[in-house]
PDB file of C-alpha atoms in Angstrom:
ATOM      1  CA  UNK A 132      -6.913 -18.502 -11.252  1.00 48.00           C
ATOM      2  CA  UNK A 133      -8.419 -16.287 -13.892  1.00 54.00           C
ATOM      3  CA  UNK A 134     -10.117 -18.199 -16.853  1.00 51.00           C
ATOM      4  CA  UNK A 135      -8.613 -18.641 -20.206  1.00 48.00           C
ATOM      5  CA  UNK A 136     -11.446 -19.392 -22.474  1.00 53.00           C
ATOM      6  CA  UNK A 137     -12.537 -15.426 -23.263  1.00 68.00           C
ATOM      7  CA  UNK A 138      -8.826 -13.504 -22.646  1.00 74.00           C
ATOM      8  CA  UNK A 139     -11.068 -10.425 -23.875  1.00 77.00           C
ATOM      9  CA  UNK A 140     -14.325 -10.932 -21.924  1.00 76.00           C
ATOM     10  CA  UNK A 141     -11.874 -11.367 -18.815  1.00 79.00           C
ATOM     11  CA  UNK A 142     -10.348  -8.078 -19.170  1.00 84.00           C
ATOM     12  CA  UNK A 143     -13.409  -6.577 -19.851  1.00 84.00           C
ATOM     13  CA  UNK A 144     -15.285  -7.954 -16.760  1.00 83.00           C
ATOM     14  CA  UNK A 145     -11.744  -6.803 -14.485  1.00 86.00           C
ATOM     15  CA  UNK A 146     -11.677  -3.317 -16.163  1.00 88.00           C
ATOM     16  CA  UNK A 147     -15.686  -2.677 -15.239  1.00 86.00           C
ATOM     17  CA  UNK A 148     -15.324  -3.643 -11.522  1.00 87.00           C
ATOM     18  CA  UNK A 149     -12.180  -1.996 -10.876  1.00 89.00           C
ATOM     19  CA  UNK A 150     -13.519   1.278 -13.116  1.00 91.00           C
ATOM     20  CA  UNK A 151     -16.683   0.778 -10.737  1.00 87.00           C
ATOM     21  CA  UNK A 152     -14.375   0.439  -7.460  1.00 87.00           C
ATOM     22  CA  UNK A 153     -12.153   3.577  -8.691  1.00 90.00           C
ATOM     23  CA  UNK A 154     -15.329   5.824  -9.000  1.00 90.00           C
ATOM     24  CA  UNK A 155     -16.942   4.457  -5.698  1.00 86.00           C
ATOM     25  CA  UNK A 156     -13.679   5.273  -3.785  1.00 87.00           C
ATOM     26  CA  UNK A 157     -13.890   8.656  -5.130  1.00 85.00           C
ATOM     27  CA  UNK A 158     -17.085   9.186  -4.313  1.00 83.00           C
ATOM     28  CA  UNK A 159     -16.945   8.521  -0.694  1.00 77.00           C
ATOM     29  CA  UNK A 160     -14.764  11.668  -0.560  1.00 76.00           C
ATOM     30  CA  UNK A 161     -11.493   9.808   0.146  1.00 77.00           C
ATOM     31  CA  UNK A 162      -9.925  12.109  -1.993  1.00 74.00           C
ATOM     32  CA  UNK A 163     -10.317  14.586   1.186  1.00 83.00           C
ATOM     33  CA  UNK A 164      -7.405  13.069   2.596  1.00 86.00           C
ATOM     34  CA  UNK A 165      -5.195  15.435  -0.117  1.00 87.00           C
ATOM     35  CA  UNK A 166      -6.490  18.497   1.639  1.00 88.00           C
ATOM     36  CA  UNK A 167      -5.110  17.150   4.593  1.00 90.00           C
ATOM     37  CA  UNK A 168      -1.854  16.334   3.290  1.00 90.00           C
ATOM     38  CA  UNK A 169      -1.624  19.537   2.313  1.00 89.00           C
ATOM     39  CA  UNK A 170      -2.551  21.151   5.741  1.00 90.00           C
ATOM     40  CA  UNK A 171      -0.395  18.625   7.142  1.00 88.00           C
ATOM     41  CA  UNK A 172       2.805  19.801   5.360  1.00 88.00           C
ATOM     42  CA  UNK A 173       2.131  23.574   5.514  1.00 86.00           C
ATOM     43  CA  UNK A 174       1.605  23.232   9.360  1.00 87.00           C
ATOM     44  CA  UNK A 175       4.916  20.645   9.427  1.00 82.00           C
ATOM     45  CA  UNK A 176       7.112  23.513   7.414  1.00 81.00           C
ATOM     46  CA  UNK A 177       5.762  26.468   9.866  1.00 79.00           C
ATOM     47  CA  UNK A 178       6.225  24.528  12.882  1.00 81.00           C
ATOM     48  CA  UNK A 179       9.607  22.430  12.371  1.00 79.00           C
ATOM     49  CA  UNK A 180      11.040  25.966  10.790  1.00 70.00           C
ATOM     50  CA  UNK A 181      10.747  27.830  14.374  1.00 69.00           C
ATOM     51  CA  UNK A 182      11.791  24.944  16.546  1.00 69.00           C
ATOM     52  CA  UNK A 183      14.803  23.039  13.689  1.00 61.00           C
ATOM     53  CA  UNK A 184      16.691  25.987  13.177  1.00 64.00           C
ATOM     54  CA  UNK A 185      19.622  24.979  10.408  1.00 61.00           C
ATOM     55  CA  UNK A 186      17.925  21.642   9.654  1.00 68.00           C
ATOM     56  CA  UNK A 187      14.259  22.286   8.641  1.00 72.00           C
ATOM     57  CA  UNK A 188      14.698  21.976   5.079  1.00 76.00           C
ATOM     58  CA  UNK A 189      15.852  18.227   5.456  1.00 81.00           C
ATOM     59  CA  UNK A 190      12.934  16.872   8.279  1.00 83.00           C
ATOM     60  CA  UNK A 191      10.422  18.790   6.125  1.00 85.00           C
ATOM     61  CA  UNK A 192      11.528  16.986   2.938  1.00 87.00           C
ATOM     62  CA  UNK A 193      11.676  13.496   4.754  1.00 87.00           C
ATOM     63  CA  UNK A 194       8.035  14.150   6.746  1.00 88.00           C
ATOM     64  CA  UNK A 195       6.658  14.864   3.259  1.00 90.00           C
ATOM     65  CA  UNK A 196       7.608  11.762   1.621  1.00 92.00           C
ATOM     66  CA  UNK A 197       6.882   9.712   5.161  1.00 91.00           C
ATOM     67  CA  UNK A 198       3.221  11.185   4.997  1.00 92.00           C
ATOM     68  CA  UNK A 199       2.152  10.677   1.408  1.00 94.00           C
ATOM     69  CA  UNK A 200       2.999   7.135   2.627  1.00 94.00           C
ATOM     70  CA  UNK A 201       1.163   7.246   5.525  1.00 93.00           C
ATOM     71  CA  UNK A 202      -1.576   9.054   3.981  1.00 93.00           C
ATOM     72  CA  UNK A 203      -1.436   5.944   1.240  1.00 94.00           C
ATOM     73  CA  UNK A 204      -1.705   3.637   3.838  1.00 95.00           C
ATOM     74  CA  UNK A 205      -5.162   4.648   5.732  1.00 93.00           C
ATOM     75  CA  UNK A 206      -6.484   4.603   2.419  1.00 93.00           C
ATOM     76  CA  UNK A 207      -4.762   1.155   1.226  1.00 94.00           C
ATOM     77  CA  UNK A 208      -6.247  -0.552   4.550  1.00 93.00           C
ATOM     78  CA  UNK A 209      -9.482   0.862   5.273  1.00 91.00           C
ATOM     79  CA  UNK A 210     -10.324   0.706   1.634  1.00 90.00           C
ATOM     80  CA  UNK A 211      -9.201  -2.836   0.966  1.00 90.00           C
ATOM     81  CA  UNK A 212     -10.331  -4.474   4.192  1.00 90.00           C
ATOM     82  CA  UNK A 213     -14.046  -2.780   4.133  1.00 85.00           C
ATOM     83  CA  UNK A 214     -14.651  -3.238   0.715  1.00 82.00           C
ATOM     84  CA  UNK A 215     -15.374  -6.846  -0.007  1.00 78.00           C
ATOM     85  CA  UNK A 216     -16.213  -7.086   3.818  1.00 75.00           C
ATOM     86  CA  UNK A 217     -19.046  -4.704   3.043  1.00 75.00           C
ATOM     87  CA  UNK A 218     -20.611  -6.692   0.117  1.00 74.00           C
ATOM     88  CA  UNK A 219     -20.354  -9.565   2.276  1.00 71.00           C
ATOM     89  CA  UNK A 220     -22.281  -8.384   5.013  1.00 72.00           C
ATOM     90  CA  UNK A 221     -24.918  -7.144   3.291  1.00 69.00           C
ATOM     91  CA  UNK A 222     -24.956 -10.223   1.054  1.00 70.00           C
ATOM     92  CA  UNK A 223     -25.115  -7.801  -2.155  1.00 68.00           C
ATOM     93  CA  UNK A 224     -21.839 -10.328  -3.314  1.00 69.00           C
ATOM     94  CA  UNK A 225     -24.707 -12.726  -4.269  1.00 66.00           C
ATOM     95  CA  UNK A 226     -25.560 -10.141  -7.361  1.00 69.00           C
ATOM     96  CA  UNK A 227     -21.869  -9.963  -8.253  1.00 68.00           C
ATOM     97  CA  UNK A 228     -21.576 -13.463  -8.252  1.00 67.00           C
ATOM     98  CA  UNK A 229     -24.672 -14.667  -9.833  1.00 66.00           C
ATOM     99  CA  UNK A 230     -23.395 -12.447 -13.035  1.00 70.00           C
ATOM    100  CA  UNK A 231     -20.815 -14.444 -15.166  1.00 73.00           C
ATOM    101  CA  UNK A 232     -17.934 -13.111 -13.132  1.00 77.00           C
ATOM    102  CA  UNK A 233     -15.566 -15.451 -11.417  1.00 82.00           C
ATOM    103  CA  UNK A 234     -14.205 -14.906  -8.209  1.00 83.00           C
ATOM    104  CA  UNK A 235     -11.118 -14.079  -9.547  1.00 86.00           C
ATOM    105  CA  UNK A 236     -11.481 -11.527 -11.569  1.00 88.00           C
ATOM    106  CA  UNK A 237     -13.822 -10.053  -8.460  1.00 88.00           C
ATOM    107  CA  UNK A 238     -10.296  -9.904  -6.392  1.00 91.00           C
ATOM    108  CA  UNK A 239      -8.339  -8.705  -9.212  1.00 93.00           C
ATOM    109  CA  UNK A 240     -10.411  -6.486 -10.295  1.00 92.00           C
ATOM    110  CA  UNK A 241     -10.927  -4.748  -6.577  1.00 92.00           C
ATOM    111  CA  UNK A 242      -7.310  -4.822  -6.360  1.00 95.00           C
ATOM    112  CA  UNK A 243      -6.845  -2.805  -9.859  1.00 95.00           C
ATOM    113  CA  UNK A 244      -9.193  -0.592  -8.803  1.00 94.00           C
ATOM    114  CA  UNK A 245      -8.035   0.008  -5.396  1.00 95.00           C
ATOM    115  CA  UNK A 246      -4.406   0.372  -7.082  1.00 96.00           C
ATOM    116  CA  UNK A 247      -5.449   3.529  -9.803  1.00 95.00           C
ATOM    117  CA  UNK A 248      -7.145   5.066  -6.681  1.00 95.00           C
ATOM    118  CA  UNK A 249      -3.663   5.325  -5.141  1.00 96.00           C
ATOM    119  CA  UNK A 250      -1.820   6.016  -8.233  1.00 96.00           C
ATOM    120  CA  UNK A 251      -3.916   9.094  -8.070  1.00 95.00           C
ATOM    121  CA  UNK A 252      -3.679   9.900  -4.267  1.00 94.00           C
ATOM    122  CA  UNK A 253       0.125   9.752  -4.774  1.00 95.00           C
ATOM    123  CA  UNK A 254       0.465  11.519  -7.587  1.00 95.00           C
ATOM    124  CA  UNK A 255      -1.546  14.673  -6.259  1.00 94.00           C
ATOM    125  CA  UNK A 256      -0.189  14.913  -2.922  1.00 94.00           C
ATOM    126  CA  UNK A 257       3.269  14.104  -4.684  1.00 95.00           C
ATOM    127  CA  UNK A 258       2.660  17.404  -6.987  1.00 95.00           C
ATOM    128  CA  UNK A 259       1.415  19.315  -3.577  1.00 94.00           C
ATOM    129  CA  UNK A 260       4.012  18.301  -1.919  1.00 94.00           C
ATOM    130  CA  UNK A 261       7.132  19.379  -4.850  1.00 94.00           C
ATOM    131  CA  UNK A 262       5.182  22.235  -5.117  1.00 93.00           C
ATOM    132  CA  UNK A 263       5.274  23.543  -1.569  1.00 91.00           C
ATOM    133  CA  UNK A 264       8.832  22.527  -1.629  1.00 89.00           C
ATOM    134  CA  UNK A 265       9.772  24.911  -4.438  1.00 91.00           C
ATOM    135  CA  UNK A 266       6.992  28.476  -3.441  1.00 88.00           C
ATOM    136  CA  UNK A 267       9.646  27.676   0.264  1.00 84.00           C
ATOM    137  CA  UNK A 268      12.715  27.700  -2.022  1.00 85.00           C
ATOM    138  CA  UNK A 269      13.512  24.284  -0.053  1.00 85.00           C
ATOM    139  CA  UNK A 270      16.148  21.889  -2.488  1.00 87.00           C
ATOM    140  CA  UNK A 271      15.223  18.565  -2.969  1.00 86.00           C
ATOM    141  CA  UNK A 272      16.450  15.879  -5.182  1.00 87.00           C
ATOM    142  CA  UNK A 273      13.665  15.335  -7.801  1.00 89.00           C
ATOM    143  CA  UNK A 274      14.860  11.903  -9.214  1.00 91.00           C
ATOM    144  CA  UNK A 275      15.612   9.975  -6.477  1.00 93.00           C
ATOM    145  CA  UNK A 276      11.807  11.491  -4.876  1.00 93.00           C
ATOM    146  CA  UNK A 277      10.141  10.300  -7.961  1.00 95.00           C
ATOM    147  CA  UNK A 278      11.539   6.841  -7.526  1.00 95.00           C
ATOM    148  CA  UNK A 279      11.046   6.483  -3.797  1.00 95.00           C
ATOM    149  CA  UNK A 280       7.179   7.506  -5.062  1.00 96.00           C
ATOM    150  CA  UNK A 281       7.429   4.207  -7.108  1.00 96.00           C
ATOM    151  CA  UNK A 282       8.402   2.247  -4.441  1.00 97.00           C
ATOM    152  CA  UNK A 283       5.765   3.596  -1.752  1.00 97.00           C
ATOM    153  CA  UNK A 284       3.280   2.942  -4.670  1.00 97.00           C
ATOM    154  CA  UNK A 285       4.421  -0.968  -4.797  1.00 97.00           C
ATOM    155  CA  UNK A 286       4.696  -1.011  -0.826  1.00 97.00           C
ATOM    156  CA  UNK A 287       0.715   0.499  -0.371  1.00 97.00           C
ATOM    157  CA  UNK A 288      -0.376  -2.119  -3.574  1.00 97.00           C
ATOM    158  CA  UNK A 289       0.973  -4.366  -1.665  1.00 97.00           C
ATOM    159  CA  UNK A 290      -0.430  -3.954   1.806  1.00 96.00           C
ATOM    160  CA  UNK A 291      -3.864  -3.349  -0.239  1.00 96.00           C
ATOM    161  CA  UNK A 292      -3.829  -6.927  -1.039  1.00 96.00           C
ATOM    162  CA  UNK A 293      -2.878  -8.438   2.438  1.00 96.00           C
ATOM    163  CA  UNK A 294      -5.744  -5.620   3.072  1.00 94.00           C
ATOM    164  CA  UNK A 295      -8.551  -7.346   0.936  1.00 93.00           C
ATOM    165  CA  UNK A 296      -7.234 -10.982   2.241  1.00 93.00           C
ATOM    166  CA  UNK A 297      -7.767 -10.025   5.674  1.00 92.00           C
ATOM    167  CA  UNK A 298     -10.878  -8.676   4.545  1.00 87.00           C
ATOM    168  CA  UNK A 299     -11.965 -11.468   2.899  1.00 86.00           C
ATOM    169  CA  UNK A 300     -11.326 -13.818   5.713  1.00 84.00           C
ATOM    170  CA  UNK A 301     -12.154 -11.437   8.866  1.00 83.00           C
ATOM    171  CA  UNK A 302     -14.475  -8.777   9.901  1.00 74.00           C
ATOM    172  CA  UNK A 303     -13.312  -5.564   9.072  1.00 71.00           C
ATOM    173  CA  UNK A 304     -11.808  -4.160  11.953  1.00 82.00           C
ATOM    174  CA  UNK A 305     -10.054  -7.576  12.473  1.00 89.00           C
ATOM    175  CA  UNK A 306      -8.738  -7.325   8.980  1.00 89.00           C
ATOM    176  CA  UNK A 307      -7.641  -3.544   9.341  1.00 91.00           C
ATOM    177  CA  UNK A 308      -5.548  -4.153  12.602  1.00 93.00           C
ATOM    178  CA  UNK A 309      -3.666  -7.464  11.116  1.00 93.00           C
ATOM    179  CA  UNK A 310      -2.708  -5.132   8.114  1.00 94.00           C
ATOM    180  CA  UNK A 311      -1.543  -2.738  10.270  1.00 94.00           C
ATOM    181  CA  UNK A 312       0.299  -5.270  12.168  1.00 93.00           C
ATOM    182  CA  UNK A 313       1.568  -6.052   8.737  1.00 93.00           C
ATOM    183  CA  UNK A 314       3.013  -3.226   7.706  1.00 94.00           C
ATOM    184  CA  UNK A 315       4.819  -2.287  10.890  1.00 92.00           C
ATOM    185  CA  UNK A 316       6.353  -6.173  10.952  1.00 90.00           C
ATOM    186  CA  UNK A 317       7.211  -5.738   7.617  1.00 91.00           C
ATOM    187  CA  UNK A 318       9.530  -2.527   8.288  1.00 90.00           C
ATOM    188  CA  UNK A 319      10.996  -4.346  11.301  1.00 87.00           C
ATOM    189  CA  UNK A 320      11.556  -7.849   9.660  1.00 81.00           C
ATOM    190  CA  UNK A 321      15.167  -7.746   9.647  1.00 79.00           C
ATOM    191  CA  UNK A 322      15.522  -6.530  12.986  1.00 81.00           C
ATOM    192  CA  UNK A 323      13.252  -9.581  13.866  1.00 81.00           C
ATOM    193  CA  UNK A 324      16.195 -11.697  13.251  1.00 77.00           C
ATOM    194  CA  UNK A 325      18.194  -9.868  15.022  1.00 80.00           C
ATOM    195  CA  UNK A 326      16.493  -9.999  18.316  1.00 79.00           C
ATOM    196  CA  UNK A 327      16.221 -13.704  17.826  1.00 78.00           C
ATOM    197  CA  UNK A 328      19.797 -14.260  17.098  1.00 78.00           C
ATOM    198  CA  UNK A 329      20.226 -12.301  20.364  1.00 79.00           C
ATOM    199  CA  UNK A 330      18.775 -14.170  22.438  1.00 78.00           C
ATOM    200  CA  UNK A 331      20.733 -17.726  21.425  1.00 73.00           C
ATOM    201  CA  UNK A 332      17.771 -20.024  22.055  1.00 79.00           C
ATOM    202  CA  UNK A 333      17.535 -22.182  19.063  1.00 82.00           C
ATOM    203  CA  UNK A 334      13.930 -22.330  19.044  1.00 81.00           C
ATOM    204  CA  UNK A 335      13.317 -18.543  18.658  1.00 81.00           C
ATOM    205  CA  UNK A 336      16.225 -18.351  16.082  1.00 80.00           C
ATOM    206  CA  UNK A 337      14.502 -20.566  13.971  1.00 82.00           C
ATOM    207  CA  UNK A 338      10.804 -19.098  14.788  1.00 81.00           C
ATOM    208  CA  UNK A 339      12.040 -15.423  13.580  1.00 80.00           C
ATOM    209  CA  UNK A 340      13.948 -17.252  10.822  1.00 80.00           C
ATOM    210  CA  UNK A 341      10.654 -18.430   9.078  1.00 81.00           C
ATOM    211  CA  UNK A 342       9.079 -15.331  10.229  1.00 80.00           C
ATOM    212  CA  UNK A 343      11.330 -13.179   8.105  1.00 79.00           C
ATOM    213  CA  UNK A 344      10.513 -15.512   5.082  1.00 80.00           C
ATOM    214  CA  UNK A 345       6.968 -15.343   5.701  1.00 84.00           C
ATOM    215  CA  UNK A 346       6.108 -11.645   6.369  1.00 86.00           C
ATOM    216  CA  UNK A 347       6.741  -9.156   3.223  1.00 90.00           C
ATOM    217  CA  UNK A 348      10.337  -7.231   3.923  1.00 90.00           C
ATOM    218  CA  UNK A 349       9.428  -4.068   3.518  1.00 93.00           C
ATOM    219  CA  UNK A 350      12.584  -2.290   4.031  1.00 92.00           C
ATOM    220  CA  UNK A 351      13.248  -2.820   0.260  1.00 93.00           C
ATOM    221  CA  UNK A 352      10.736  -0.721  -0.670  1.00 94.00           C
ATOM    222  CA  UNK A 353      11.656   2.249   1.704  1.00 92.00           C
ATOM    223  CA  UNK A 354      13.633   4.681  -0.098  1.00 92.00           C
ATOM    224  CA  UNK A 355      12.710   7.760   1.509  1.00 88.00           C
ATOM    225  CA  UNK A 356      15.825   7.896   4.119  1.00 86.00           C
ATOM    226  CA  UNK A 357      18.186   7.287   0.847  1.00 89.00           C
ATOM    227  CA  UNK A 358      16.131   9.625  -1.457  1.00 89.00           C
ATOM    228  CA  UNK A 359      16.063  12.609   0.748  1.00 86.00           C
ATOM    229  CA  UNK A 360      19.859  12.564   0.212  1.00 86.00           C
ATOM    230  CA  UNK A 361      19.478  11.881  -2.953  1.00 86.00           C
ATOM    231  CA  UNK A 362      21.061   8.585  -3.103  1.00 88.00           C
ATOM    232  CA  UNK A 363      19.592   5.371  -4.462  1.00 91.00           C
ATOM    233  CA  UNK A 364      20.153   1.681  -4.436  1.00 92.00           C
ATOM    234  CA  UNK A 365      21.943   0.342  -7.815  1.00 94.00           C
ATOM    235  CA  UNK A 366      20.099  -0.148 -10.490  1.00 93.00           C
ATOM    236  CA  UNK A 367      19.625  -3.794  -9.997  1.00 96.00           C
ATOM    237  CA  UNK A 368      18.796  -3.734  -6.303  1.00 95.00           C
ATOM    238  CA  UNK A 369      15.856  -1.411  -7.623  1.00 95.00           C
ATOM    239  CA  UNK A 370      14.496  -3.674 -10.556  1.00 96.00           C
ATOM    240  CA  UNK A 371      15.075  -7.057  -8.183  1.00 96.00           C
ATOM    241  CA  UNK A 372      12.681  -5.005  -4.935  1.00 96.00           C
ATOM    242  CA  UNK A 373      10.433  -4.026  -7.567  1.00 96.00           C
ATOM    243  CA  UNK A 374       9.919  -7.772  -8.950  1.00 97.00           C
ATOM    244  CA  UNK A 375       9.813  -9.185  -5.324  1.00 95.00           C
ATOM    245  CA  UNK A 376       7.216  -6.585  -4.653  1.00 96.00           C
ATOM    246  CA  UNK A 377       5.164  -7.407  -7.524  1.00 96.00           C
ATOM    247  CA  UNK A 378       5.726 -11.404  -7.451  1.00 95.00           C
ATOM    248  CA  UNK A 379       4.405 -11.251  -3.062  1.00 95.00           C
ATOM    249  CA  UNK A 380       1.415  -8.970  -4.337  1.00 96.00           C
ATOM    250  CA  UNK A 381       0.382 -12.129  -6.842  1.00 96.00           C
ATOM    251  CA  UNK A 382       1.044 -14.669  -4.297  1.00 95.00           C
ATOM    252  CA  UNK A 383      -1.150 -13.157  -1.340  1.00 95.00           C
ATOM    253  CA  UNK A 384      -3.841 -12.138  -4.463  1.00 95.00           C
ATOM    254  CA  UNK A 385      -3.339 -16.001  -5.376  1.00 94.00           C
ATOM    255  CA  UNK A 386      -3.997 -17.322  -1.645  1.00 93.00           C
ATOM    256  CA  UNK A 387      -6.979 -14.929  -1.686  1.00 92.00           C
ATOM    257  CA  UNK A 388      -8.920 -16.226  -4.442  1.00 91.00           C
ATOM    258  CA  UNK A 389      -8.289 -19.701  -3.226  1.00 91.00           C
ATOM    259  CA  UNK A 390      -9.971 -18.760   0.247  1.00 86.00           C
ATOM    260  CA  UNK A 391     -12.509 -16.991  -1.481  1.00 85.00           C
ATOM    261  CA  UNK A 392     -13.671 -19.763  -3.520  1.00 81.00           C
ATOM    262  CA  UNK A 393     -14.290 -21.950  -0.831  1.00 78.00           C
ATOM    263  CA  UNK A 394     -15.648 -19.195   1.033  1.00 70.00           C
ATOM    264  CA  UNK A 395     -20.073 -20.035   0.659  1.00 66.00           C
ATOM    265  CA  UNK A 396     -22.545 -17.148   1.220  1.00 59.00           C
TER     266      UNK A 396
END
């Protein structure tokens, strides 16, 4: 838990590391990655136009808002798994936490910063990609894109903090394939239960049950099938997904600092 005593001094400290994460990230040149977004897409439209005759405008407009999530992701996981992981290892956490920062505000802050850094990524290959759409004269629904941006936003700040857990707690290779492992259990949660139910053995039932209640379902934050077509979930399916994203980012950020607390270097 974050301390009380200086509210001010607090969000000072968390505002200077994430600041100092933001420019870091930046500075490794992960900002790259939007040059190959946009190589990505051009190449997608050229290709899928000579071989998806009739239907090209609709799998370029759903591969566009599939990579700036996937693009998100790499960044979300190798990011948040290496960067505590890093200070660890070469014991440079020791200067962090010999300053009068708590450990708290160290996770919080990384997170923040880690978050703006894919506020931006999003955001620029979200312009690239509108703007590719419109010099090929390709319709898409702007609204319901600009929400399903939202969304993919919550989903990556989410998977960045089951990314600096892992990171925290395993090496970082360890923590990058368990976040991986995350995400793709995440998108297949409900059809978890399914298979269980299938197979009528109690035991699994129950097993893929607590599963499902365990693991992030993040089919509620995947919008892109709906917003290609520009459809969208009511209005109150939206704001409750957006809460349960937020209130499962606390918790794992929670769990973290408790681990990292007892955690001695």
């Amino acid at each position: 838990m974050l301390s009380v005593g200086d509210p001010r001094g607090v969000i000072s400290r968390i505002w200077a590391i994430s600041g100092n994460l933001f420019w870091e990230v930046l500075r490794q040149r992960v900002l790259y990655l939007i040059g190959f977004f946009a190589l990505f897409l051009l190449g997608s439209l050229r290709l899928i136009s000579e071989i998806a005759i009739g239907t090209e405008d609709k799998i370029i407009t759903d591969l566009g808002i599939g990579g700036i999530g996937v693009f998100g992701l790499i960044v979300a996981v190798f990011v948040g798994t290496e960067m505590l992981n890093k200070e660890i290892e070469k014991r440079t956490i020791l200067v962090l936490l010999a300053k009068p920062i708590s450990r708290a505000e160290l996770i919080v802050g990384k997170h923040l910063g880690l978050s703006a850094v894919l506020a931006l990524l999003i955001a620029i290959t979200t312009l690239i990609y509108f703007a590719i759409l419109s010099l090929n004269r390709i319709d898409y629904k702007l609204g319901s894109i600009l929400v399903a941006m939202v969304y993919i936003f919550l989903e990556l700040t989410l998977l960045a903090a089951f990314a600096i857990a892992f990171g925290v707690l395993t090496s970082g290779l360890l923590g990058s394939l368990l976040t991986f492992g995350i995400y793709l259990m995440g998108h297949l949660s409900p059809d978890i239960v399914k298979a269980g139910a299938l197979t009528e053995n109690p035991a699994i039932i129950t097993f893929t049950k607590y599963l499902y209640l365990i693991l992030p379902d993040l089919t509620k934050l995947d919008l892109k099938n709906l917003a290609v077509y520009g459809k969208l979930p009511p209005p109150q399916t939206l704001a409750f997904n957006a809460l349960y994203a937020i209130f499962y980012t606390v918790l794992v950020l929670s769990i973290t600092t408790l681990a990292f607390r007892k955690r001695e270097f």
